Amino acid sequence: MELNTQLKALADKINQLKDKIETEESTKHAFVLPFINILGYDTFNPTEVVPEFTADIGLKKGEKVDYAIFENNEPILIIECKNWKENLNIHNSQLLRYFHVTKTRFALLTNGIQYQFFTDLDEKNKMDEKPFLEFDITSLKENVINEIAKFHKSNFDVNNIVNNASSLKYTKEIKKFIQEETNTPSNEFVRLFANKVYSGRLTEKVLEEFKELVQKGFNQFISEKVNDRLNAALTKEAEKQLEDQVEPIEEDIRVITTEEELEAYKIVVAILRRKIPVQRIVHRDTQSYLGILLDDNNRKPLCRLHLNGNKKYIGLIDSNKNETRQPIETIDDIYQFENELLETVGFYEVENS
């Protein structure tokens, strides 16, 4: 069975059982040991997976880490487990002490759902404070599965993982920084961009104005980039939908989806895919507007695009599913309503909760 299939099966099991798991010991047996098995290690072989591995610290004897995975009689990964309900960020200091007194290059802190992998990039034989690989097993992405695969028994190579760990760690930190600055731009970040486009003195008032501009510009740039990448993926689907719409032309020649409507649809997808999967965002054409629906359900309108008249509008949907039309000059103006569009998705999430 492929690794991604096994991980998906474990994620499904966790979602089904977690509310019934009360203790750290139950978390180990139900969630963590199956993960170790997925990595190809025999949890019933005490020479390969050692439970309660002794990691004496100076004069403090009898310190034990929950599991140690061995290869050629040497520990290659130590694992500290917590109850699935616990926050891992308050426990890494304990694992740091264990790491220091073992010969391993890798340590894993997990509550069976959140996984944090550490190594010693900053200072040899001393565990880094921040993990180089971190994920939630119930929402894995393909690139993360590829990193997990490097810890599989059949692939395990210390040098390969360490060399890649540096890239993973700093890329993760950069992405975190970008996300924070995009959500709440700091004065330093705003000043960096304002200095490039504004020739006047950057007073506190000007900086405050540029905060909103930088945030909007950054979000629009990201949305446009996503939209560009979506174009290729959606072209075939759009062509197929056009063919399907052309077939009943004899019955109703008035309903034809235009290229502009399809481009506008892609912009809406680029915005909403930040919150919901692309495949859930469906367009359905009518005589008077192009409707964008959640799950192809008429009772779940996300917005309506009125583009075929002399004036163009986007129809925004409120919590009562009432439409409010907002005028737009071009379809690029749709980006100005990203907050409203994302808020509409939230209405349906509340309905389903």
mmCIF file of C-alpha atoms in Angstrom:
data_model
loop_
_atom_site.group_PDB
_atom_site.id
_atom_site.type_symbol
_atom_site.label_atom_id
_atom_site.label_comp_id
_atom_site.label_asym_id
_atom_site.label_seq_id
_atom_site.Cartn_x
_atom_site.Cartn_y
_atom_site.Cartn_z
ATOM 1 C CA MET A 1 0.000 0.000 0.000
ATOM 2 C CA GLU A 2 1.411 3.410 -0.969
ATOM 3 C CA LEU A 3 2.517 5.777 1.763
ATOM 4 C CA ASN A 4 -0.099 8.438 0.978
ATOM 5 C CA THR A 5 -2.881 5.827 1.103
ATOM 6 C CA GLN A 6 -1.671 4.568 4.474
ATOM 7 C CA LEU A 7 -1.421 8.076 5.885
ATOM 8 C CA LYS A 8 -4.904 8.900 4.610
ATOM 9 C CA ALA A 9 -6.271 5.758 6.288
ATOM 10 C CA LEU A 10 -4.617 6.738 9.580
ATOM 11 C CA ALA A 11 -6.002 10.289 9.293
ATOM 12 C CA ASP A 12 -9.518 8.885 8.800
ATOM 13 C CA LYS A 13 -9.044 6.643 11.833
ATOM 14 C CA ILE A 14 -7.891 9.600 13.947
ATOM 15 C CA ASN A 15 -10.909 11.690 12.976
ATOM 16 C CA GLN A 16 -13.216 8.822 13.944
ATOM 17 C CA LEU A 17 -11.558 7.930 17.258
ATOM 18 C CA LYS A 18 -10.004 11.063 18.752
ATOM 19 C CA ASP A 19 -13.028 12.086 20.795
ATOM 20 C CA LYS A 20 -12.897 8.675 22.474
ATOM 21 C CA ILE A 21 -9.198 8.907 23.333
ATOM 22 C CA GLU A 22 -8.640 10.330 26.808
ATOM 23 C CA THR A 23 -5.045 9.571 27.824
ATOM 24 C CA GLU A 24 -1.512 9.939 26.541
ATOM 25 C CA GLU A 25 -1.082 6.156 26.605
ATOM 26 C CA SER A 26 -4.159 5.678 24.421
ATOM 27 C CA THR A 27 -2.854 8.344 22.038
ATOM 28 C CA LYS A 28 0.400 6.401 21.662
ATOM 29 C CA HIS A 29 -1.290 3.102 20.867
ATOM 30 C CA ALA A 30 -4.066 4.422 18.636
ATOM 31 C CA PHE A 31 -2.220 7.141 16.708
ATOM 32 C CA VAL A 32 1.583 7.148 17.151
ATOM 33 C CA LEU A 33 2.454 3.445 16.895
ATOM 34 C CA PRO A 34 0.472 3.092 13.625
ATOM 35 C CA PHE A 35 2.469 6.048 12.242
ATOM 36 C CA ILE A 36 5.739 4.319 13.168
ATOM 37 C CA ASN A 37 4.490 1.176 11.427
ATOM 38 C CA ILE A 38 3.681 3.215 8.318
ATOM 39 C CA LEU A 39 7.319 4.339 8.277
ATOM 40 C CA GLY A 40 8.250 0.675 7.888
ATOM 41 C CA TYR A 41 9.491 -0.026 11.400
ATOM 42 C CA ASP A 42 8.356 -3.062 13.375
ATOM 43 C CA THR A 43 6.900 -1.812 16.653
ATOM 44 C CA PHE A 44 6.978 -5.398 17.994
ATOM 45 C CA ASN A 45 10.727 -5.709 17.422
ATOM 46 C CA PRO A 46 12.537 -4.351 20.529
ATOM 47 C CA THR A 47 15.819 -4.049 18.603
ATOM 48 C CA GLU A 48 14.163 -1.712 16.081
ATOM 49 C CA VAL A 49 11.599 0.236 18.108
ATOM 50 C CA VAL A 50 12.506 0.685 21.790
ATOM 51 C CA PRO A 51 9.737 1.928 24.090
ATOM 52 C CA GLU A 52 10.679 3.900 27.204
ATOM 53 C CA PHE A 53 14.212 4.453 25.931
ATOM 54 C CA THR A 54 16.553 5.549 28.740
ATOM 55 C CA ALA A 55 18.118 8.982 28.235
ATOM 56 C CA ASP A 56 19.945 9.744 31.493
ATOM 57 C CA ILE A 57 20.768 13.439 31.908
ATOM 58 C CA GLY A 58 23.853 14.086 34.065
ATOM 59 C CA LEU A 59 23.099 13.134 37.618
ATOM 60 C CA LYS A 60 19.429 12.738 36.787
ATOM 61 C CA LYS A 61 18.994 9.028 36.120
ATOM 62 C CA GLY A 62 16.022 7.133 34.798
ATOM 63 C CA GLU A 63 14.909 9.777 32.287
ATOM 64 C CA LYS A 64 13.039 8.048 29.487
ATOM 65 C CA VAL A 65 11.847 9.109 26.058
ATOM 66 C CA ASP A 66 8.684 7.369 24.809
ATOM 67 C CA TYR A 67 10.223 5.638 21.767
ATOM 68 C CA ALA A 68 13.557 5.356 20.015
ATOM 69 C CA ILE A 69 13.950 3.911 16.525
ATOM 70 C CA PHE A 70 17.222 2.054 16.034
ATOM 71 C CA GLU A 71 19.347 1.220 13.028
ATOM 72 C CA ASN A 72 22.576 -0.765 13.335
ATOM 73 C CA ASN A 73 22.270 -0.618 17.127
ATOM 74 C CA GLU A 74 22.205 3.200 17.158
ATOM 75 C CA PRO A 75 19.190 5.462 17.755
ATOM 76 C CA ILE A 76 18.251 7.344 14.583
ATOM 77 C CA LEU A 77 15.040 8.968 15.823
ATOM 78 C CA ILE A 78 13.721 9.623 19.319
ATOM 79 C CA ILE A 79 10.004 10.249 19.789
ATOM 80 C CA GLU A 80 8.264 12.048 22.628
ATOM 81 C CA CYS A 81 4.457 11.668 22.739
ATOM 82 C CA LYS A 82 1.730 13.763 24.321
ATOM 83 C CA ASN A 83 -2.027 13.467 24.638
ATOM 84 C CA TRP A 84 -3.689 14.458 21.361
ATOM 85 C CA LYS A 85 -5.411 17.369 23.131
ATOM 86 C CA GLU A 86 -2.135 18.946 24.302
ATOM 87 C CA ASN A 87 -0.317 21.893 22.733
ATOM 88 C CA LEU A 88 3.106 20.679 21.595
ATOM 89 C CA ASN A 89 4.816 24.062 21.772
ATOM 90 C CA ILE A 90 5.136 23.888 25.545
ATOM 91 C CA HIS A 91 6.924 20.520 25.541
ATOM 92 C CA ASN A 92 9.924 20.810 23.209
ATOM 93 C CA SER A 93 12.342 21.763 26.030
ATOM 94 C CA GLN A 94 11.961 18.257 27.480
ATOM 95 C CA LEU A 95 12.822 16.666 24.132
ATOM 96 C CA LEU A 96 15.781 19.041 23.771
ATOM 97 C CA ARG A 97 17.329 17.570 26.937
ATOM 98 C CA TYR A 98 16.861 14.012 25.655
ATOM 99 C CA PHE A 99 18.365 14.900 22.295
ATOM 100 C CA HIS A 100 21.539 16.204 23.865
ATOM 101 C CA VAL A 101 22.441 12.918 25.571
ATOM 102 C CA THR A 102 21.692 10.570 22.645
ATOM 103 C CA LYS A 103 23.540 10.027 19.384
ATOM 104 C CA THR A 104 20.518 10.650 17.223
ATOM 105 C CA ARG A 105 20.322 13.476 14.657
ATOM 106 C CA PHE A 106 16.520 13.579 14.669
ATOM 107 C CA ALA A 107 13.781 13.995 17.243
ATOM 108 C CA LEU A 108 10.011 13.902 16.874
ATOM 109 C CA LEU A 109 7.505 15.572 19.169
ATOM 110 C CA THR A 110 3.917 14.523 18.502
ATOM 111 C CA ASN A 111 0.450 14.300 19.978
ATOM 112 C CA GLY A 112 -0.579 11.839 17.260
ATOM 113 C CA ILE A 113 -2.121 14.595 15.132
ATOM 114 C CA GLN A 114 0.483 17.373 15.103
ATOM 115 C CA TYR A 115 4.015 16.249 14.233
ATOM 116 C CA GLN A 116 7.208 18.288 14.744
ATOM 117 C CA PHE A 117 10.564 16.959 13.485
ATOM 118 C CA PHE A 118 13.761 18.510 14.862
ATOM 119 C CA THR A 119 17.475 18.239 14.099
ATOM 120 C CA ASP A 120 20.651 20.192 15.015
ATOM 121 C CA LEU A 121 21.149 22.717 12.207
ATOM 122 C CA ASP A 122 22.060 25.678 14.433
ATOM 123 C CA GLU A 123 24.516 23.940 16.738
ATOM 124 C CA LYS A 124 25.782 20.382 16.393
ATOM 125 C CA ASN A 125 24.465 17.886 18.985
ATOM 126 C CA LYS A 126 22.034 20.495 20.307
ATOM 127 C CA MET A 127 18.439 20.262 19.137
ATOM 128 C CA ASP A 128 17.132 23.334 17.328
ATOM 129 C CA GLU A 129 14.387 25.250 19.091
ATOM 130 C CA LYS A 130 12.194 25.209 15.976
ATOM 131 C CA PRO A 131 11.228 22.137 13.936
ATOM 132 C CA PHE A 132 12.332 21.831 10.313
ATOM 133 C CA LEU A 133 9.251 19.804 9.418
ATOM 134 C CA GLU A 134 5.818 20.328 10.932
ATOM 135 C CA PHE A 135 2.437 19.016 9.834
ATOM 136 C CA ASP A 136 -1.075 17.979 10.806
ATOM 137 C CA ILE A 137 -1.592 14.374 9.751
ATOM 138 C CA THR A 138 -5.306 14.964 9.127
ATOM 139 C CA SER A 139 -4.608 17.589 6.442
ATOM 140 C CA LEU A 140 -1.470 16.494 4.591
ATOM 141 C CA LYS A 141 -0.262 18.023 1.340
ATOM 142 C CA GLU A 142 1.673 16.122 -1.299
ATOM 143 C CA ASN A 143 4.949 17.973 -0.678
ATOM 144 C CA VAL A 144 4.772 17.068 3.043
ATOM 145 C CA ILE A 145 4.125 13.393 2.234
ATOM 146 C CA ASN A 146 7.308 13.461 0.150
ATOM 147 C CA GLU A 147 9.222 14.697 3.212
ATOM 148 C CA ILE A 148 7.673 12.043 5.459
ATOM 149 C CA ALA A 149 8.769 9.423 2.917
ATOM 150 C CA LYS A 150 12.412 10.336 3.624
ATOM 151 C CA PHE A 151 11.958 8.899 7.147
ATOM 152 C CA HIS A 152 10.692 5.574 5.809
ATOM 153 C CA LYS A 153 12.950 2.661 6.676
ATOM 154 C CA SER A 154 13.564 1.929 2.997
ATOM 155 C CA ASN A 155 14.659 5.504 2.239
ATOM 156 C CA PHE A 156 16.292 6.660 5.477
ATOM 157 C CA ASP A 157 19.538 8.542 4.844
ATOM 158 C CA VAL A 158 20.842 10.873 7.556
ATOM 159 C CA ASN A 159 22.849 13.142 5.263
ATOM 160 C CA ASN A 160 20.034 13.448 2.732
ATOM 161 C CA ILE A 161 17.517 14.474 5.401
ATOM 162 C CA VAL A 162 19.888 16.905 7.165
ATOM 163 C CA ASN A 163 20.880 18.579 3.901
ATOM 164 C CA ASN A 164 17.224 19.073 3.014
ATOM 165 C CA ALA A 165 16.224 20.108 6.548
ATOM 166 C CA SER A 166 17.892 23.508 6.274
ATOM 167 C CA SER A 167 15.894 24.401 3.161
ATOM 168 C CA LEU A 168 12.666 23.166 4.761
ATOM 169 C CA LYS A 169 13.218 25.064 8.007
ATOM 170 C CA TYR A 170 13.998 28.438 6.490
ATOM 171 C CA THR A 171 11.393 28.165 3.750
ATOM 172 C CA LYS A 172 8.798 27.488 6.460
ATOM 173 C CA GLU A 173 9.950 30.531 8.436
ATOM 174 C CA ILE A 174 9.877 32.749 5.339
ATOM 175 C CA LYS A 175 6.348 31.600 4.469
ATOM 176 C CA LYS A 176 5.264 32.311 8.045
ATOM 177 C CA PHE A 177 6.801 35.795 7.842
ATOM 178 C CA ILE A 178 5.054 36.509 4.519
ATOM 179 C CA GLN A 179 1.722 35.363 5.948
ATOM 180 C CA GLU A 180 2.098 37.543 9.044
ATOM 181 C CA GLU A 181 3.140 40.583 7.054
ATOM 182 C CA THR A 182 0.344 40.059 4.536
ATOM 183 C CA ASN A 183 -2.267 39.839 7.283
ATOM 184 C CA THR A 184 -0.871 42.642 9.490
ATOM 185 C CA PRO A 185 1.925 44.588 7.775
ATOM 186 C CA SER A 186 4.583 45.976 10.119
ATOM 187 C CA ASN A 187 5.913 49.526 9.762
ATOM 188 C CA GLU A 188 9.236 48.149 8.544
ATOM 189 C CA PHE A 189 7.531 46.083 5.848
ATOM 190 C CA VAL A 190 5.288 48.960 4.760
ATOM 191 C CA ARG A 191 8.223 51.373 4.659
ATOM 192 C CA LEU A 192 10.101 48.993 2.335
ATOM 193 C CA PHE A 193 7.387 49.322 -0.324
ATOM 194 C CA ALA A 194 6.345 52.897 0.354
ATOM 195 C CA ASN A 195 9.917 54.137 -0.198
ATOM 196 C CA LYS A 196 9.804 52.659 -3.710
ATOM 197 C CA VAL A 197 6.636 54.430 -4.813
ATOM 198 C CA TYR A 198 6.190 57.491 -2.565
ATOM 199 C CA SER A 199 8.506 60.498 -2.829
ATOM 200 C CA GLY A 200 7.191 62.447 0.147
ATOM 201 C CA ARG A 201 8.030 62.189 3.834
ATOM 202 C CA LEU A 202 6.776 58.979 5.454
ATOM 203 C CA THR A 203 4.877 60.370 8.405
ATOM 204 C CA GLU A 204 2.878 58.171 10.758
ATOM 205 C CA LYS A 205 -0.302 59.129 8.898
ATOM 206 C CA VAL A 206 1.197 58.235 5.512
ATOM 207 C CA LEU A 207 2.495 54.924 6.864
ATOM 208 C CA GLU A 208 -0.936 54.094 8.208
ATOM 209 C CA GLU A 209 -2.474 54.766 4.788
ATOM 210 C CA PHE A 210 0.171 52.651 3.073
ATOM 211 C CA LYS A 211 -0.476 49.729 5.428
ATOM 212 C CA GLU A 212 -3.850 49.169 3.796
ATOM 213 C CA LEU A 213 -2.408 49.729 0.317
ATOM 214 C CA VAL A 214 0.456 47.286 0.853
ATOM 215 C CA GLN A 215 -1.903 44.665 2.269
ATOM 216 C CA LYS A 216 -4.337 45.074 -0.622
ATOM 217 C CA GLY A 217 -1.541 45.094 -3.218
ATOM 218 C CA PHE A 218 0.058 41.976 -1.774
ATOM 219 C CA ASN A 219 -3.226 40.059 -1.618
ATOM 220 C CA GLN A 220 -4.167 41.065 -5.155
ATOM 221 C CA PHE A 221 -0.735 40.059 -6.433
ATOM 222 C CA ILE A 222 -1.063 36.623 -4.836
ATOM 223 C CA SER A 223 -4.613 36.199 -6.150
ATOM 224 C CA GLU A 224 -3.550 37.170 -9.659
ATOM 225 C CA LYS A 225 -0.648 34.713 -9.555
ATOM 226 C CA VAL A 226 -3.010 31.965 -8.424
ATOM 227 C CA ASN A 227 -5.401 32.970 -11.190
ATOM 228 C CA ASP A 228 -2.639 32.673 -13.788
ATOM 229 C CA ARG A 229 -1.818 29.171 -12.622
ATOM 230 C CA LEU A 230 -5.475 28.233 -12.630
ATOM 231 C CA ASN A 231 -5.904 29.255 -16.238
ATOM 232 C CA ALA A 232 -4.113 26.232 -17.624
ATOM 233 C CA ALA A 233 -5.861 23.841 -15.236
ATOM 234 C CA LEU A 234 -9.292 25.264 -15.945
ATOM 235 C CA THR A 235 -8.941 25.628 -19.733
ATOM 236 C CA LYS A 236 -9.844 22.039 -20.518
ATOM 237 C CA GLU A 237 -12.761 22.083 -18.106
ATOM 238 C CA ALA A 238 -13.974 25.385 -19.549
ATOM 239 C CA GLU A 239 -13.732 24.060 -23.093
ATOM 240 C CA LYS A 240 -15.732 20.997 -22.123
ATOM 241 C CA GLN A 241 -18.387 23.131 -20.437
ATOM 242 C CA LEU A 242 -18.555 25.339 -23.527
ATOM 243 C CA GLU A 243 -19.078 22.269 -25.691
ATOM 244 C CA ASP A 244 -21.828 21.078 -23.373
ATOM 245 C CA GLN A 245 -23.465 24.493 -23.539
ATOM 246 C CA VAL A 246 -23.238 24.663 -27.326
ATOM 247 C CA GLU A 247 -25.020 21.309 -27.795
ATOM 248 C CA PRO A 248 -28.502 22.528 -26.685
ATOM 249 C CA ILE A 249 -28.192 25.665 -28.843
ATOM 250 C CA GLU A 250 -31.244 24.703 -30.844
ATOM 251 C CA GLU A 251 -33.332 24.755 -27.669
ATOM 252 C CA ASP A 252 -32.036 28.093 -26.311
ATOM 253 C CA ILE A 253 -29.600 30.145 -28.358
ATOM 254 C CA ARG A 254 -29.667 32.995 -25.806
ATOM 255 C CA VAL A 255 -27.468 31.310 -23.143
ATOM 256 C CA ILE A 256 -23.816 31.406 -24.219
ATOM 257 C CA THR A 257 -20.951 31.704 -21.741
ATOM 258 C CA THR A 258 -18.528 34.381 -22.956
ATOM 259 C CA GLU A 259 -14.757 34.422 -22.600
ATOM 260 C CA GLU A 260 -15.071 37.409 -20.277
ATOM 261 C CA GLU A 261 -17.445 35.475 -18.017
ATOM 262 C CA LEU A 262 -15.019 32.545 -17.901
ATOM 263 C CA GLU A 263 -12.119 34.865 -17.035
ATOM 264 C CA ALA A 264 -14.230 36.452 -14.289
ATOM 265 C CA TYR A 265 -15.087 32.989 -12.972
ATOM 266 C CA LYS A 266 -11.380 32.168 -12.750
ATOM 267 C CA ILE A 267 -10.782 35.332 -10.695
ATOM 268 C CA VAL A 268 -13.520 34.286 -8.247
ATOM 269 C CA VAL A 269 -11.943 30.815 -8.027
ATOM 270 C CA ALA A 270 -8.513 32.366 -7.366
ATOM 271 C CA ILE A 271 -9.990 34.261 -4.402
ATOM 272 C CA LEU A 272 -12.175 31.520 -2.928
ATOM 273 C CA ARG A 273 -9.655 28.660 -3.268
ATOM 274 C CA ARG A 274 -7.872 30.136 -0.231
ATOM 275 C CA LYS A 275 -10.804 28.852 1.831
ATOM 276 C CA ILE A 276 -12.391 25.963 -0.128
ATOM 277 C CA PRO A 277 -11.192 23.395 -2.715
ATOM 278 C CA VAL A 278 -11.396 24.486 -6.361
ATOM 279 C CA GLN A 279 -13.667 21.605 -7.332
ATOM 280 C CA ARG A 280 -16.394 22.926 -5.020
ATOM 281 C CA ILE A 281 -16.639 26.216 -6.956
ATOM 282 C CA VAL A 282 -18.917 25.745 -9.973
ATOM 283 C CA HIS A 283 -20.327 28.202 -12.498
ATOM 284 C CA ARG A 284 -23.776 27.944 -14.049
ATOM 285 C CA ASP A 285 -24.878 30.316 -16.801
ATOM 286 C CA THR A 286 -28.336 31.886 -17.178
ATOM 287 C CA GLN A 287 -29.845 34.398 -19.569
ATOM 288 C CA SER A 288 -29.105 37.364 -17.300
ATOM 289 C CA TYR A 289 -26.010 36.419 -15.264
ATOM 290 C CA LEU A 290 -23.278 33.850 -14.626
ATOM 291 C CA GLY A 291 -23.951 32.243 -11.248
ATOM 292 C CA ILE A 292 -21.084 30.966 -9.076
ATOM 293 C CA LEU A 293 -22.284 28.191 -6.784
ATOM 294 C CA LEU A 294 -20.885 26.162 -3.897
ATOM 295 C CA ASP A 295 -21.022 22.413 -4.658
ATOM 296 C CA ASP A 296 -23.096 23.134 -7.812
ATOM 297 C CA ASN A 297 -26.046 23.805 -5.495
ATOM 298 C CA ASN A 298 -28.542 26.527 -6.471
ATOM 299 C CA ARG A 299 -29.300 27.038 -2.804
ATOM 300 C CA LYS A 300 -25.660 27.979 -2.143
ATOM 301 C CA PRO A 301 -24.879 30.973 -4.376
ATOM 302 C CA LEU A 302 -21.427 32.481 -3.857
ATOM 303 C CA CYS A 303 -21.906 35.442 -6.194
ATOM 304 C CA ARG A 304 -23.459 36.435 -9.519
ATOM 305 C CA LEU A 305 -21.649 38.090 -12.421
ATOM 306 C CA HIS A 306 -23.695 40.477 -14.566
ATOM 307 C CA LEU A 307 -21.341 41.196 -17.465
ATOM 308 C CA ASN A 308 -23.417 41.184 -20.635
ATOM 309 C CA GLY A 309 -25.186 44.567 -20.295
ATOM 310 C CA ASN A 310 -23.941 48.101 -20.876
ATOM 311 C CA LYS A 311 -22.882 48.234 -17.221
ATOM 312 C CA LYS A 312 -21.112 45.435 -15.370
ATOM 313 C CA TYR A 313 -21.955 44.304 -11.852
ATOM 314 C CA ILE A 314 -20.924 41.679 -9.331
ATOM 315 C CA GLY A 315 -23.812 40.405 -7.219
ATOM 316 C CA LEU A 316 -22.674 39.802 -3.631
ATOM 317 C CA ILE A 317 -24.631 37.373 -1.450
ATOM 318 C CA ASP A 318 -25.399 38.099 2.209
ATOM 319 C CA SER A 319 -26.222 35.708 5.062
ATOM 320 C CA ASN A 320 -29.919 35.717 4.055
ATOM 321 C CA LYS A 321 -28.908 34.839 0.471
ATOM 322 C CA ASN A 322 -30.015 38.244 -0.774
ATOM 323 C CA GLU A 323 -28.053 39.755 -3.657
ATOM 324 C CA THR A 324 -26.520 43.224 -3.602
ATOM 325 C CA ARG A 325 -25.163 44.452 -6.916
ATOM 326 C CA GLN A 326 -21.901 46.381 -6.954
ATOM 327 C CA PRO A 327 -20.773 48.131 -10.165
ATOM 328 C CA ILE A 328 -17.402 47.208 -11.673
ATOM 329 C CA GLU A 329 -15.509 48.765 -14.563
ATOM 330 C CA THR A 330 -13.577 45.630 -15.517
ATOM 331 C CA ILE A 331 -13.481 42.073 -14.237
ATOM 332 C CA ASP A 332 -10.214 42.884 -12.433
ATOM 333 C CA ASP A 333 -12.312 44.988 -10.045
ATOM 334 C CA ILE A 334 -13.644 41.687 -8.643
ATOM 335 C CA TYR A 335 -10.456 41.532 -6.543
ATOM 336 C CA GLN A 336 -11.770 44.532 -4.566
ATOM 337 C CA PHE A 337 -14.523 42.328 -3.132
ATOM 338 C CA GLU A 338 -12.393 39.408 -1.925
ATOM 339 C CA ASN A 339 -13.351 39.969 1.735
ATOM 340 C CA GLU A 340 -17.061 39.898 0.894
ATOM 341 C CA LEU A 341 -16.654 36.764 -1.234
ATOM 342 C CA LEU A 342 -14.735 34.944 1.494
ATOM 343 C CA GLU A 343 -17.351 36.045 4.029
ATOM 344 C CA THR A 344 -20.084 34.459 1.898
ATOM 345 C CA VAL A 345 -18.293 31.103 2.076
ATOM 346 C CA GLY A 346 -18.294 31.484 5.851
ATOM 347 C CA PHE A 347 -22.108 31.761 5.865
ATOM 348 C CA TYR A 348 -22.415 28.222 4.497
ATOM 349 C CA GLU A 349 -19.784 26.883 6.912
ATOM 350 C CA VAL A 350 -21.958 28.201 9.760
ATOM 351 C CA GLU A 351 -25.003 26.495 8.224
ATOM 352 C CA ASN A 352 -23.182 23.152 8.180
ATOM 353 C CA SER A 353 -21.741 23.435 11.689
#
